[in-house]
């Protein structure tokens, strides 16, 4: 990636491109107001650089164009009728001068206004560059910047709540607190280098206690991450089973719309179909697959190959069995395929005369993972949903209000810091040299710092902000 200067003035279309009521062109940097002065004609003749910060103004964007072929004379042309907002440094999203131009939606008006600001000296913003500047200029730390992306992507209220807490700095505060405790014991260890033997004993007892407190704090944060990462990334739930057991019907029921084709003909679903649903606050990426069976049809066979591949990635498998038929070799083959997976066994079509032996299933699966439903009669659907959420959470869910670690990057760093602290504790107990203890402590401090963006490398920043959309 080419490295651009933070001194540049950047511009982007911040709304999604396409038909919409309004489109926003956003500018940030030292030339924002100057560029706005050149292209904005307000009704009262005042220039954007003269506007009070956080005020909104009606006017027109005016661009000049050459008048006719072979003619050098320029005429002013109204590009769009807009509302322009000025937010002056340092109280803005990026801590720089920011101008937002609300244009008429649709592709043309927005594109022309954008082209015009580029023509007057702004450059196209990289993905996430506005938020990156907010970080580089010290308005938010790195974990808060990451939360901005999580907010944009949040699929459920609980994911949103977790991202919001992080954006408001709850995680940062906790991490900085733990980091300060590490700094505190580091200075105690440094100071003790010159202590005589007998004083050292007493001093280090206190330090060991502190290291243990830090380790406990780190552990309880790490514990929240199983759930937190699910909130941020969602879980992949793959519906599997033999043809005609009701997989696509179940998918449609959970989606609350007729997304996939349902017919009595086995082999109707040829391809895997993925959609995200919100199941009691959990973002679930639900996949309907082609029924796994022995077939000679080439398209169906490809579908089955994809089903198996999806099953390989699945966080949980939703196995659909047909209550009106006996368990056969096809079922047994799929049961074997998912034996190491988290799973819910869904016995469907219980409205029909039963042939299936549920007691035999209880010999294979945990009883509370088996649910008996009828998609057709909407029977026991709530019970099935509960079984799915229980399998995801493996117990009760934390309150969404409390702090959860949602990001795998943060989790990995917390685990590293915990290992560093455990090594500090061990060295203190074994009375290893203070120099060695200091090295581990410094590493713990470094790893915790990376979460909030202290001494973080450009590569990591590029990776994090590269995931953002343009204009945020
Ligand atoms: N009686 C009954 N029929 C069902 C039920 N669920 C699905 N079906 C029917 O079973 C057939 C196959 O359903 P489909 O969802 O396409 O199965 P898939 O091949 O596993 O995707 C269709 O005719 C559905 O209407 C149910 O709970 N009871
Ligand atoms: Mg189907």
GROMACS .gro file of C-alpha atoms and ligand atoms in nm:
model
  501
    1UNK     CA    1   0.000   0.000   0.000
    2UNK     CA    2   0.138   0.343  -0.086
    3UNK     CA    3   0.174   0.559   0.216
    4UNK     CA    4  -0.014   0.884   0.201
    5UNK     CA    5   0.053   1.186   0.414
    6UNK     CA    6  -0.172   1.266   0.705
    7UNK     CA    7  -0.132   1.631   0.600
    8UNK     CA    8  -0.342   1.569   0.289
    9UNK     CA    9  -0.702   1.668   0.267
   10UNK     CA   10  -0.906   1.357   0.200
   11UNK     CA   11  -1.249   1.311   0.045
   12UNK     CA   12  -1.491   1.025  -0.001
   13UNK     CA   13  -1.851   0.948  -0.073
   14UNK     CA   14  -1.958   0.834   0.272
   15UNK     CA   15  -2.298   0.696   0.183
   16UNK     CA   16  -2.332   0.375  -0.014
   17UNK     CA   17  -2.324   0.423  -0.387
   18UNK     CA   18  -2.658   0.370  -0.555
   19UNK     CA   19  -3.007   0.508  -0.554
   20UNK     CA   20  -3.092   0.681  -0.228
   21UNK     CA   21  -3.256   0.994  -0.093
   22UNK     CA   22  -2.928   1.168  -0.013
   23UNK     CA   23  -2.560   1.106  -0.073
   24UNK     CA   24  -2.286   1.256   0.143
   25UNK     CA   25  -1.946   1.374   0.024
   26UNK     CA   26  -1.714   1.414   0.318
   27UNK     CA   27  -1.389   1.608   0.342
   28UNK     CA   28  -1.128   1.615   0.616
   29UNK     CA   29  -0.798   1.799   0.645
   30UNK     CA   30  -0.645   2.144   0.633
   31UNK     CA   31  -0.781   2.235   0.290
   32UNK     CA   32  -1.142   2.124   0.352
   33UNK     CA   33  -1.277   2.473   0.419
   34UNK     CA   34  -1.076   2.629   0.134
   35UNK     CA   35  -1.210   2.372  -0.112
   36UNK     CA   36  -1.564   2.427   0.014
   37UNK     CA   37  -1.518   2.804  -0.031
   38UNK     CA   38  -1.437   2.749  -0.398
   39UNK     CA   39  -1.734   2.530  -0.483
   40UNK     CA   40  -2.018   2.629  -0.250
   41UNK     CA   41  -2.245   2.924  -0.318
   42UNK     CA   42  -2.458   2.997  -0.014
   43UNK     CA   43  -2.775   3.198  -0.028
   44UNK     CA   44  -2.643   3.482   0.188
   45UNK     CA   45  -2.307   3.502   0.007
   46UNK     CA   46  -2.106   3.387   0.311
   47UNK     CA   47  -1.819   3.141   0.264
   48UNK     CA   48  -1.791   2.807   0.446
   49UNK     CA   49  -1.466   2.919   0.613
   50UNK     CA   50  -1.668   3.199   0.775
   51UNK     CA   51  -1.939   2.966   0.907
   52UNK     CA   52  -1.960   2.885   1.275
   53UNK     CA   53  -1.854   2.529   1.356
   54UNK     CA   54  -2.138   2.274   1.369
   55UNK     CA   55  -2.369   2.481   1.152
   56UNK     CA   56  -2.557   2.368   0.844
   57UNK     CA   57  -2.614   2.580   0.534
   58UNK     CA   58  -2.831   2.565   0.226
   59UNK     CA   59  -2.677   2.647  -0.111
   60UNK     CA   60  -2.548   2.518  -0.442
   61UNK     CA   61  -2.236   2.341  -0.555
   62UNK     CA   62  -2.102   2.527  -0.852
   63UNK     CA   63  -1.841   2.401  -1.095
   64UNK     CA   64  -1.698   2.572  -1.396
   65UNK     CA   65  -1.692   2.415  -1.740
   66UNK     CA   66  -1.559   2.522  -2.080
   67UNK     CA   67  -1.830   2.682  -2.295
   68UNK     CA   68  -1.862   2.481  -2.616
   69UNK     CA   69  -1.607   2.321  -2.849
   70UNK     CA   70  -1.304   2.534  -2.938
   71UNK     CA   71  -1.402   2.803  -2.691
   72UNK     CA   72  -1.184   2.897  -2.394
   73UNK     CA   73  -1.444   3.091  -2.202
   74UNK     CA   74  -1.564   2.921  -1.884
   75UNK     CA   75  -1.915   2.930  -1.744
   76UNK     CA   76  -2.037   2.843  -1.398
   77UNK     CA   77  -2.262   2.547  -1.381
   78UNK     CA   78  -2.480   2.446  -1.089
   79UNK     CA   79  -2.391   2.087  -1.007
   80UNK     CA   80  -2.634   2.024  -0.723
   81UNK     CA   81  -2.852   2.182  -0.461
   82UNK     CA   82  -2.705   2.083  -0.126
   83UNK     CA   83  -2.688   2.122   0.251
   84UNK     CA   84  -2.335   2.179   0.376
   85UNK     CA   85  -2.214   2.121   0.731
   86UNK     CA   86  -1.892   2.256   0.875
   87UNK     CA   87  -1.714   2.097   1.172
   88UNK     CA   88  -1.394   2.275   1.261
   89UNK     CA   89  -1.081   2.127   1.418
   90UNK     CA   90  -1.025   2.004   1.681
   91UNK     CA   91  -1.387   1.921   1.768
   92UNK     CA   92  -1.472   1.692   1.478
   93UNK     CA   93  -1.471   1.321   1.395
   94UNK     CA   94  -1.108   1.333   1.280
   95UNK     CA   95  -0.999   1.632   1.496
   96UNK     CA   96  -0.937   1.808   1.162
   97UNK     CA   97  -1.154   2.052   0.968
   98UNK     CA   98  -1.440   1.845   0.831
   99UNK     CA   99  -1.698   1.944   0.571
  100UNK     CA  100  -1.994   1.727   0.481
  101UNK     CA  101  -2.199   1.796   0.173
  102UNK     CA  102  -2.546   1.642   0.159
  103UNK     CA  103  -2.623   1.602  -0.208
  104UNK     CA  104  -2.924   1.463  -0.383
  105UNK     CA  105  -2.898   1.086  -0.379
  106UNK     CA  106  -2.826   0.876  -0.682
  107UNK     CA  107  -2.500   0.826  -0.855
  108UNK     CA  108  -2.460   1.133  -1.077
  109UNK     CA  109  -2.494   1.427  -0.838
  110UNK     CA  110  -2.272   1.268  -0.576
  111UNK     CA  111  -2.008   1.172  -0.829
  112UNK     CA  112  -1.994   1.521  -0.980
  113UNK     CA  113  -1.955   1.685  -0.639
  114UNK     CA  114  -1.688   1.432  -0.546
  115UNK     CA  115  -1.497   1.490  -0.873
  116UNK     CA  116  -1.509   1.861  -0.805
  117UNK     CA  117  -1.353   1.839  -0.458
  118UNK     CA  118  -1.078   1.619  -0.600
  119UNK     CA  119  -1.022   1.871  -0.878
  120UNK     CA  120  -0.973   2.138  -0.614
  121UNK     CA  121  -0.702   1.952  -0.428
  122UNK     CA  122  -0.847   1.679  -0.209
  123UNK     CA  123  -0.736   1.321  -0.259
  124UNK     CA  124  -0.949   1.008  -0.243
  125UNK     CA  125  -0.958   0.869   0.109
  126UNK     CA  126  -0.839   0.515   0.173
  127UNK     CA  127  -1.083   0.273   0.338
  128UNK     CA  128  -1.128   0.372   0.703
  129UNK     CA  129  -0.899   0.672   0.670
  130UNK     CA  130  -1.133   0.913   0.849
  131UNK     CA  131  -1.141   0.681   1.150
  132UNK     CA  132  -0.767   0.616   1.120
  133UNK     CA  133  -0.712   0.990   1.150
  134UNK     CA  134  -0.936   1.004   1.457
  135UNK     CA  135  -0.700   0.743   1.603
  136UNK     CA  136  -0.373   0.900   1.484
  137UNK     CA  137  -0.487   1.241   1.606
  138UNK     CA  138  -0.561   1.094   1.949
  139UNK     CA  139  -0.938   1.133   1.967
  140UNK     CA  140  -0.996   0.760   2.008
  141UNK     CA  141  -0.766   0.466   2.072
  142UNK     CA  142  -0.728   0.162   1.850
  143UNK     CA  143  -0.985  -0.058   2.022
  144UNK     CA  144  -1.237   0.225   1.989
  145UNK     CA  145  -1.153   0.265   1.620
  146UNK     CA  146  -1.210  -0.108   1.575
  147UNK     CA  147  -1.547  -0.068   1.748
  148UNK     CA  148  -1.652   0.182   1.479
  149UNK     CA  149  -1.626  -0.095   1.222
  150UNK     CA  150  -1.808  -0.336   1.453
  151UNK     CA  151  -2.094  -0.087   1.488
  152UNK     CA  152  -2.128  -0.066   1.110
  153UNK     CA  153  -2.133  -0.442   1.081
  154UNK     CA  154  -2.341  -0.528   1.387
  155UNK     CA  155  -2.621  -0.766   1.292
  156UNK     CA  156  -2.807  -0.780   1.622
  157UNK     CA  157  -2.885  -0.551   1.910
  158UNK     CA  158  -2.647  -0.741   2.137
  159UNK     CA  159  -2.360  -0.709   1.888
  160UNK     CA  160  -2.440  -0.340   1.861
  161UNK     CA  161  -2.443  -0.298   2.237
  162UNK     CA  162  -2.106  -0.471   2.273
  163UNK     CA  163  -1.956  -0.250   2.000
  164UNK     CA  164  -2.104   0.061   2.159
  165UNK     CA  165  -1.952  -0.022   2.497
  166UNK     CA  166  -1.615  -0.066   2.330
  167UNK     CA  167  -1.653   0.258   2.135
  168UNK     CA  168  -1.731   0.442   2.455
  169UNK     CA  169  -1.398   0.324   2.591
  170UNK     CA  170  -1.502   0.060   2.842
  171UNK     CA  171  -1.248  -0.192   2.717
  172UNK     CA  172  -0.979   0.075   2.686
  173UNK     CA  173  -1.032   0.180   3.046
  174UNK     CA  174  -1.005  -0.178   3.169
  175UNK     CA  175  -0.693  -0.249   2.961
  176UNK     CA  176  -0.526   0.076   3.064
  177UNK     CA  177  -0.602  -0.008   3.427
  178UNK     CA  178  -0.435  -0.348   3.399
  179UNK     CA  179  -0.144  -0.196   3.210
  180UNK     CA  180  -0.097   0.063   3.486
  181UNK     CA  181  -0.084  -0.218   3.744
  182UNK     CA  182   0.193  -0.382   3.538
  183UNK     CA  183   0.381  -0.053   3.522
  184UNK     CA  184   0.343  -0.022   3.896
  185UNK     CA  185   0.501  -0.360   3.969
  186UNK     CA  186   0.767  -0.300   3.704
  187UNK     CA  187   0.883   0.006   3.892
  188UNK     CA  188   0.877  -0.189   4.220
  189UNK     CA  189   1.088  -0.464   4.067
  190UNK     CA  190   1.334  -0.211   3.922
  191UNK     CA  191   1.364  -0.039   4.259
  192UNK     CA  192   1.426  -0.367   4.437
  193UNK     CA  193   1.738  -0.443   4.234
  194UNK     CA  194   1.953  -0.277   4.499
  195UNK     CA  195   1.763  -0.414   4.801
  196UNK     CA  196   1.941  -0.631   5.057
  197UNK     CA  197   1.823  -0.992   5.071
  198UNK     CA  198   1.592  -0.967   5.374
  199UNK     CA  199   1.401  -0.660   5.248
  200UNK     CA  200   1.361  -0.819   4.909
  201UNK     CA  201   1.155  -1.101   5.055
  202UNK     CA  202   0.893  -0.869   5.197
  203UNK     CA  203   0.887  -0.646   4.889
  204UNK     CA  204   0.836  -0.941   4.655
  205UNK     CA  205   0.553  -1.090   4.858
  206UNK     CA  206   0.354  -0.777   4.773
  207UNK     CA  207   0.455  -0.794   4.409
  208UNK     CA  208   0.349  -1.160   4.380
  209UNK     CA  209   0.005  -1.069   4.516
  210UNK     CA  210  -0.026  -0.789   4.260
  211UNK     CA  211   0.081  -1.018   3.974
  212UNK     CA  212  -0.186  -1.265   4.082
  213UNK     CA  213  -0.450  -0.994   4.077
  214UNK     CA  214  -0.346  -0.895   3.727
  215UNK     CA  215  -0.360  -1.257   3.611
  216UNK     CA  216  -0.712  -1.291   3.757
  217UNK     CA  217  -0.827  -0.977   3.574
  218UNK     CA  218  -0.680  -1.101   3.247
  219UNK     CA  219  -0.842  -1.442   3.290
  220UNK     CA  220  -1.186  -1.301   3.349
  221UNK     CA  221  -1.156  -1.082   3.040
  222UNK     CA  222  -1.043  -1.378   2.829
  223UNK     CA  223  -1.339  -1.579   2.957
  224UNK     CA  224  -1.583  -1.330   2.806
  225UNK     CA  225  -1.430  -1.369   2.462
  226UNK     CA  226  -1.600  -1.695   2.360
  227UNK     CA  227  -1.928  -1.516   2.371
  228UNK     CA  228  -1.789  -1.183   2.257
  229UNK     CA  229  -1.635  -1.319   1.940
  230UNK     CA  230  -1.969  -1.480   1.854
  231UNK     CA  231  -2.139  -1.143   1.895
  232UNK     CA  232  -1.891  -0.980   1.662
  233UNK     CA  233  -1.842  -1.249   1.402
  234UNK     CA  234  -2.159  -1.455   1.431
  235UNK     CA  235  -2.176  -1.833   1.416
  236UNK     CA  236  -2.197  -2.049   1.110
  237UNK     CA  237  -2.488  -2.289   1.145
  238UNK     CA  238  -2.524  -2.542   0.866
  239UNK     CA  239  -2.855  -2.720   0.808
  240UNK     CA  240  -2.784  -3.074   0.692
  241UNK     CA  241  -2.971  -3.397   0.637
  242UNK     CA  242  -3.088  -3.625   0.364
  243UNK     CA  243  -3.304  -3.498   0.076
  244UNK     CA  244  -3.666  -3.409   0.155
  245UNK     CA  245  -3.632  -3.398   0.534
  246UNK     CA  246  -3.744  -3.034   0.540
  247UNK     CA  247  -3.414  -2.841   0.547
  248UNK     CA  248  -3.522  -2.568   0.307
  249UNK     CA  249  -3.859  -2.539   0.480
  250UNK     CA  250  -3.674  -2.489   0.809
  251UNK     CA  251  -3.446  -2.227   0.652
  252UNK     CA  252  -3.748  -2.033   0.525
  253UNK     CA  253  -3.918  -2.059   0.861
  254UNK     CA  254  -3.615  -1.920   1.045
  255UNK     CA  255  -3.572  -1.645   0.786
  256UNK     CA  256  -3.944  -1.569   0.806
  257UNK     CA  257  -3.966  -1.554   0.427
  258UNK     CA  258  -3.965  -1.788   0.128
  259UNK     CA  259  -3.599  -1.763   0.043
  260UNK     CA  260  -3.536  -2.116  -0.084
  261UNK     CA  261  -3.746  -2.337  -0.308
  262UNK     CA  262  -3.936  -2.609  -0.130
  263UNK     CA  263  -4.087  -2.901  -0.322
  264UNK     CA  264  -4.175  -3.262  -0.247
  265UNK     CA  265  -3.913  -3.362  -0.504
  266UNK     CA  266  -3.590  -3.483  -0.344
  267UNK     CA  267  -3.283  -3.299  -0.472
  268UNK     CA  268  -3.455  -2.960  -0.518
  269UNK     CA  269  -3.184  -2.762  -0.341
  270UNK     CA  270  -2.873  -2.778  -0.557
  271UNK     CA  271  -2.653  -2.509  -0.407
  272UNK     CA  272  -2.574  -2.391  -0.057
  273UNK     CA  273  -2.763  -2.073   0.036
  274UNK     CA  274  -2.639  -1.847   0.315
  275UNK     CA  275  -2.835  -1.579   0.502
  276UNK     CA  276  -2.782  -1.410   0.838
  277UNK     CA  277  -3.053  -1.425   1.101
  278UNK     CA  278  -3.086  -1.279   1.447
  279UNK     CA  279  -3.167  -1.555   1.693
  280UNK     CA  280  -3.228  -1.406   2.037
  281UNK     CA  281  -2.947  -1.158   1.985
  282UNK     CA  282  -2.700  -1.402   1.828
  283UNK     CA  283  -2.602  -1.328   1.469
  284UNK     CA  284  -2.630  -1.665   1.297
  285UNK     CA  285  -2.507  -1.725   0.945
  286UNK     CA  286  -2.753  -1.990   0.843
  287UNK     CA  287  -2.673  -2.216   0.550
  288UNK     CA  288  -2.921  -2.440   0.371
  289UNK     CA  289  -2.748  -2.718   0.183
  290UNK     CA  290  -2.828  -2.975  -0.077
  291UNK     CA  291  -2.941  -3.296   0.090
  292UNK     CA  292  -2.657  -3.542   0.124
  293UNK     CA  293  -2.743  -3.858  -0.070
  294UNK     CA  294  -2.613  -4.094  -0.329
  295UNK     CA  295  -2.694  -3.952  -0.671
  296UNK     CA  296  -2.579  -3.966  -1.031
  297UNK     CA  297  -2.697  -3.615  -1.117
  298UNK     CA  298  -2.383  -3.405  -1.177
  299UNK     CA  299  -2.530  -3.077  -1.045
  300UNK     CA  300  -2.668  -3.243  -0.736
  301UNK     CA  301  -2.333  -3.413  -0.677
  302UNK     CA  302  -2.156  -3.075  -0.688
  303UNK     CA  303  -2.418  -2.941  -0.444
  304UNK     CA  304  -2.345  -3.230  -0.210
  305UNK     CA  305  -1.971  -3.165  -0.234
  306UNK     CA  306  -2.039  -2.805  -0.126
  307UNK     CA  307  -2.265  -2.922   0.157
  308UNK     CA  308  -1.982  -3.132   0.293
  309UNK     CA  309  -1.735  -2.847   0.264
  310UNK     CA  310  -1.970  -2.611   0.449
  311UNK     CA  311  -2.019  -2.874   0.715
  312UNK     CA  312  -1.645  -2.883   0.762
  313UNK     CA  313  -1.644  -2.510   0.851
  314UNK     CA  314  -1.965  -2.515   1.055
  315UNK     CA  315  -1.959  -2.395   1.415
  316UNK     CA  316  -2.277  -2.590   1.465
  317UNK     CA  317  -2.462  -2.846   1.257
  318UNK     CA  318  -2.841  -2.854   1.249
  319UNK     CA  319  -2.926  -3.208   1.147
  320UNK     CA  320  -3.279  -3.244   1.012
  321UNK     CA  321  -3.433  -3.591   1.027
  322UNK     CA  322  -3.770  -3.695   0.887
  323UNK     CA  323  -3.994  -3.836   1.163
  324UNK     CA  324  -4.211  -4.014   0.907
  325UNK     CA  325  -3.927  -4.240   0.791
  326UNK     CA  326  -3.697  -4.479   0.966
  327UNK     CA  327  -3.335  -4.380   1.017
  328UNK     CA  328  -3.152  -4.519   0.717
  329UNK     CA  329  -2.797  -4.544   0.589
  330UNK     CA  330  -2.808  -4.193   0.445
  331UNK     CA  331  -2.896  -4.054   0.789
  332UNK     CA  332  -2.630  -4.267   0.950
  333UNK     CA  333  -2.368  -4.139   0.704
  334UNK     CA  334  -2.449  -3.777   0.793
  335UNK     CA  335  -2.461  -3.855   1.165
  336UNK     CA  336  -2.110  -3.991   1.134
  337UNK     CA  337  -1.996  -3.683   0.941
  338UNK     CA  338  -2.102  -3.447   1.222
  339UNK     CA  339  -1.997  -3.661   1.516
  340UNK     CA  340  -1.733  -3.413   1.634
  341UNK     CA  341  -1.944  -3.102   1.582
  342UNK     CA  342  -2.163  -2.900   1.812
  343UNK     CA  343  -2.507  -2.998   1.694
  344UNK     CA  344  -2.881  -2.988   1.735
  345UNK     CA  345  -3.081  -3.287   1.613
  346UNK     CA  346  -3.407  -3.167   1.465
  347UNK     CA  347  -3.668  -3.437   1.419
  348UNK     CA  348  -3.907  -3.277   1.171
  349UNK     CA  349  -4.250  -3.371   1.031
  350UNK     CA  350  -4.387  -3.487   1.367
  351UNK     CA  351  -4.733  -3.405   1.230
  352UNK     CA  352  -4.710  -3.721   1.015
  353UNK     CA  353  -4.742  -4.080   1.142
  354UNK     CA  354  -4.411  -4.163   1.305
  355UNK     CA  355  -4.165  -4.423   1.191
  356UNK     CA  356  -3.852  -4.280   1.350
  357UNK     CA  357  -3.721  -4.429   1.675
  358UNK     CA  358  -3.637  -4.127   1.892
  359UNK     CA  359  -3.522  -4.350   2.177
  360UNK     CA  360  -3.250  -4.489   1.951
  361UNK     CA  361  -3.138  -4.132   1.886
  362UNK     CA  362  -3.115  -4.071   2.258
  363UNK     CA  363  -2.857  -4.349   2.266
  364UNK     CA  364  -2.641  -4.155   2.022
  365UNK     CA  365  -2.696  -3.789   2.114
  366UNK     CA  366  -2.734  -3.591   2.434
  367UNK     CA  367  -3.103  -3.583   2.513
  368UNK     CA  368  -3.129  -3.204   2.536
  369UNK     CA  369  -2.980  -3.166   2.189
  370UNK     CA  370  -3.275  -3.352   2.032
  371UNK     CA  371  -3.587  -3.155   1.947
  372UNK     CA  372  -3.905  -3.279   1.786
  373UNK     CA  373  -4.079  -3.026   1.566
  374UNK     CA  374  -4.309  -2.975   1.274
  375UNK     CA  375  -4.214  -2.696   1.039
  376UNK     CA  376  -4.544  -2.737   0.858
  377UNK     CA  377  -4.758  -2.696   1.173
  378UNK     CA  378  -4.503  -2.459   1.338
  379UNK     CA  379  -4.488  -2.694   1.634
  380UNK     CA  380  -4.218  -2.656   1.907
  381UNK     CA  381  -4.021  -2.399   1.707
  382UNK     CA  382  -3.946  -2.193   2.018
  383UNK     CA  383  -3.804  -2.505   2.185
  384UNK     CA  384  -3.576  -2.566   1.886
  385UNK     CA  385  -3.454  -2.204   1.892
  386UNK     CA  386  -3.367  -2.242   2.258
  387UNK     CA  387  -3.173  -2.560   2.187
  388UNK     CA  388  -2.975  -2.376   1.918
  389UNK     CA  389  -2.889  -2.079   2.140
  390UNK     CA  390  -2.791  -2.312   2.424
  391UNK     CA  391  -2.555  -2.498   2.194
  392UNK     CA  392  -2.396  -2.170   2.084
  393UNK     CA  393  -2.352  -2.026   2.431
  394UNK     CA  394  -2.281  -2.357   2.606
  395UNK     CA  395  -2.471  -2.221   2.903
  396UNK     CA  396  -2.605  -1.881   2.994
  397UNK     CA  397  -2.524  -1.570   2.807
  398UNK     CA  398  -2.346  -1.284   2.983
  399UNK     CA  399  -2.549  -0.971   3.017
  400UNK     CA  400  -2.494  -0.767   2.702
  401UNK     CA  401  -2.445  -0.464   2.929
  402UNK     CA  402  -2.127  -0.604   3.082
  403UNK     CA  403  -1.787  -0.577   2.920
  404UNK     CA  404  -1.709  -0.852   2.671
  405UNK     CA  405  -1.401  -0.901   2.455
  406UNK     CA  406  -1.538  -0.937   2.102
  407UNK     CA  407  -1.225  -0.921   1.892
  408UNK     CA  408  -0.995  -1.218   1.822
  409UNK     CA  409  -0.697  -0.980   1.801
  410UNK     CA  410  -0.765  -0.857   2.153
  411UNK     CA  411  -0.813  -1.209   2.283
  412UNK     CA  412  -0.477  -1.323   2.143
  413UNK     CA  413  -0.298  -1.027   2.303
  414UNK     CA  414  -0.468  -1.083   2.638
  415UNK     CA  415  -0.355  -1.446   2.627
  416UNK     CA  416   0.002  -1.338   2.554
  417UNK     CA  417  -0.007  -1.087   2.838
  418UNK     CA  418  -0.140  -1.357   3.071
  419UNK     CA  419   0.149  -1.587   2.979
  420UNK     CA  420   0.393  -1.302   3.046
  421UNK     CA  421   0.240  -1.237   3.388
  422UNK     CA  422   0.238  -1.606   3.481
  423UNK     CA  423   0.605  -1.615   3.396
  424UNK     CA  424   0.662  -1.306   3.613
  425UNK     CA  425   0.487  -1.476   3.902
  426UNK     CA  426   0.690  -1.791   3.858
  427UNK     CA  427   1.017  -1.598   3.846
  428UNK     CA  428   0.923  -1.399   4.156
  429UNK     CA  429   0.848  -1.717   4.346
  430UNK     CA  430   1.165  -1.883   4.221
  431UNK     CA  431   1.358  -1.567   4.303
  432UNK     CA  432   1.497  -1.529   3.954
  433UNK     CA  433   1.690  -1.211   3.882
  434UNK     CA  434   1.500  -0.885   3.873
  435UNK     CA  435   1.633  -0.820   3.521
  436UNK     CA  436   1.457  -1.128   3.385
  437UNK     CA  437   1.134  -1.038   3.559
  438UNK     CA  438   1.152  -0.691   3.407
  439UNK     CA  439   1.174  -0.838   3.058
  440UNK     CA  440   0.850  -1.034   3.104
  441UNK     CA  441   0.678  -0.736   3.255
  442UNK     CA  442   0.782  -0.514   2.967
  443UNK     CA  443   0.639  -0.768   2.727
  444UNK     CA  444   0.309  -0.779   2.912
  445UNK     CA  445   0.294  -0.399   2.904
  446UNK     CA  446   0.375  -0.402   2.533
  447UNK     CA  447   0.109  -0.663   2.450
  448UNK     CA  448  -0.160  -0.478   2.644
  449UNK     CA  449  -0.055  -0.155   2.475
  450UNK     CA  450  -0.112  -0.311   2.133
  451UNK     CA  451  -0.482  -0.358   2.214
  452UNK     CA  452  -0.536   0.013   2.262
  453UNK     CA  453  -0.287   0.103   1.988
  454UNK     CA  454   0.024   0.201   2.180
  455UNK     CA  455   0.341   0.126   1.978
  456UNK     CA  456   0.137  -0.055   1.716
  457UNK     CA  457   0.305  -0.105   1.377
  458UNK     CA  458   0.191   0.037   1.044
  459UNK     CA  459   0.124  -0.314   0.914
  460UNK     CA  460  -0.128  -0.382   1.186
  461UNK     CA  461  -0.295  -0.046   1.127
  462UNK     CA  462  -0.315  -0.115   0.754
  463UNK     CA  463  -0.474  -0.451   0.822
  464UNK     CA  464  -0.729  -0.312   1.067
  465UNK     CA  465  -0.832  -0.006   0.868
  466UNK     CA  466  -0.816  -0.192   0.537
  467UNK     CA  467  -1.130  -0.377   0.646
  468UNK     CA  468  -1.331  -0.055   0.669
  469UNK     CA  469  -1.548   0.084   0.395
  470UNK     CA  470  -1.443   0.395   0.209
  471UNK     CA  471  -1.576   0.713   0.364
  472UNK     CA  472  -1.574   0.598   0.728
  473LIG     N1  473  -4.590  -3.299   0.672
  473LIG     C1  474  -4.484  -3.220   0.675
  473LIG     N2  475  -4.420  -3.191   0.561
  473LIG     C2  476  -4.312  -3.112   0.565
  473LIG     C3  477  -4.264  -3.055   0.687
  473LIG     N3  478  -4.155  -2.981   0.660
  473LIG     C4  479  -4.134  -2.990   0.526
  473LIG     N4  480  -4.230  -3.067   0.468
  473LIG     C5  481  -4.245  -3.101   0.326
  473LIG     O1  482  -4.139  -3.186   0.288
  473LIG     C6  483  -4.103  -3.163   0.152
  473LIG     C7  484  -3.955  -3.137   0.139
  473LIG     O2  485  -3.925  -3.016   0.205
  473LIG     P1  486  -3.792  -2.935   0.175
  473LIG     O3  487  -3.789  -2.823   0.272
  473LIG     O4  488  -3.779  -2.901   0.030
  473LIG     O5  489  -3.685  -3.044   0.214
  473LIG     P2  490  -3.527  -3.047   0.186
  473LIG     O6  491  -3.506  -3.132   0.065
  473LIG     O7  492  -3.468  -3.111   0.307
  473LIG     O8  493  -3.482  -2.907   0.165
  473LIG     C8  494  -4.191  -3.047   0.103
  473LIG     O9  495  -4.299  -3.097   0.034
  473LIG     C9  496  -4.232  -2.981   0.234
  473LIG    O10  497  -4.354  -2.913   0.222
  473LIG    C10  498  -4.335  -3.087   0.809
  473LIG    O11  499  -4.303  -3.044   0.920
  473LIG     N5  500  -4.444  -3.170   0.795
  474LIG    MG1  501  -3.383  -2.822   0.014
   0.00000   0.00000   0.00000
